């Protein structure tokens, strides 16, 4: 087939996201021209998904389109930013129109839900890989940061953890799962839901925030390091979905929730007495630990014993693959 | 080796670009926080380089780092924008420290020259591919656009065209080149020089501008389509370097200059009588054609005959590879 780069962009990506009045020029010039309101800071993040690394090779293209944007919106959520614009760099082995139509459908549907205009991008030929850049805004000085946690703060996480990791264990044959259970868990892997509204609600409330993408333990370690504090987590308190609890009914089977990754929940800290702020969130949040003086992350069980999880969280260059 | 993602980022990318006072938070949080001055519009572009597609597999990593940023700065130049910030999404088959150090050296050196702070990014494991997003600013309403050319305008291009394409022909064995000639031409392929200063100087002067990345003919076709005009190009007038003229001494050997691609020069239009503005540029610019009523791009030789080049310019999904 001979659908060229310009045809591709025009056909699948020139329309479909949100329409925004602050886009002076979108797709179709050398760069996008965008209006940032006075008093706002610009918030910028980028994340890449590589086939076979960040999603199973058999993932539906509509889900890949969703996830490529969702993981980036999750970074904005962790800053308390309001999403505005995205650029899409799409590398494809071939210009498969059916694949592209489904990918664009997944991408645009999520973009519209969060008011994101797709304002630029690049399509290239190569092994399947998607890099999205998202841009958002936050009132100057109001962004949530990683480094603000102080001793005495409580640690919370939105939603539930570990479903995506359990799905991967099932797909790899490391855990026996009924077909329906795997399908339910896999939805969390394939279609993460960025916690944008929760991030906005936590502005001026949370002392620190980070999104949980590399596994809770690893991400809390970043939060602790950035704040110059220690965090003690309570593994038995980690929120787990009904699907997780059916697949791993033992209360001690919290490994996937603690280190699994691909959760895209928000982990944040509150000073004691601020618990009522949790009621303003559009999702559940669970207390999972406490900030202390010191450094590092410690895991303490209800009986007072400390556990040392073997896997400190996923990193791409430490030898593990997912 | 076990250099993990966070170690990688910290070691090679957390420092090295320009330091800027408008970076509230750079690498090290979920997203960058940036200050856009009042009265400015934000300019955003992204471009991907894939190994073996956008650069030969044997390209020096320092040159890859340079080129990955340069091709993006070229897009900002074509808008008349002042570069400010970049994000880097780097996909690597393995964490090779020597490769990374050289790549970062090339990237940072160019970033410092243009005052660009590297404020975020993502490193992932996979086939070698680099996506850069650049962000710049332009006074509101002052951006150079593709669509402003009007009948009677003259068409210009900065610098010289076709060196990179000749280098590729030499590397592929399609053209016999002496080793020194190939090395000189290849420098243009590997280390393109973004025309940022020329873009700034052309604000308020040029009626339209585009960067020449896909080949002059293809890019002028975009300029013509965006403006709803026709362009007649004079192939014999295309500016060619001494190296080009040594490798292809015939005046009629303008094919690489017309359709080769990877030039990263600026093509722009001026209303007649504005030629004196060319003296404010920091580089030569050559008149190469004229804007007319109608549509499409036509190539006319000095004897009045029209030529129809076989190759309309490089597109990734039309079956060609480079």
PDB file of C-alpha atoms in Angstrom, chain B residues 233-240 251-252 254 300-304:
ATOM      1  CA  UNK B 233      11.190  26.330  -9.024  1.00  0.00           C
ATOM      2  CA  UNK B 234      14.339  26.870 -11.080  1.00  0.00           C
ATOM      3  CA  UNK B 235      16.354  23.662 -10.582  1.00  0.00           C
ATOM      4  CA  UNK B 236      19.511  25.089 -12.147  1.00  0.00           C
ATOM      5  CA  UNK B 237      19.519  27.848  -9.516  1.00  0.00           C
ATOM      6  CA  UNK B 238      19.513  25.503  -6.522  1.00  0.00           C
ATOM      7  CA  UNK B 239      22.486  26.398  -4.306  1.00  0.00           C
ATOM      8  CA  UNK B 240      25.031  23.605  -4.146  1.00  0.00           C
ATOM      9  CA  UNK B 251      24.989  21.871 -13.944  1.00  0.00           C
ATOM     10  CA  UNK B 252      22.127  19.518 -14.774  1.00  0.00           C
ATOM     11  CA  UNK B 254      20.510  18.999  -9.469  1.00  0.00           C
ATOM     12  CA  UNK B 300      11.325  25.228 -15.140  1.00  0.00           C
ATOM     13  CA  UNK B 301      14.784  25.264 -16.712  1.00  0.00           C
ATOM     14  CA  UNK B 302      16.573  28.307 -18.087  1.00  0.00           C
ATOM     15  CA  UNK B 303      15.594  27.353 -21.656  1.00  0.00           C
ATOM     16  CA  UNK B 304      11.918  27.555 -20.673  1.00  0.00           C
TER      17      UNK B 304
END
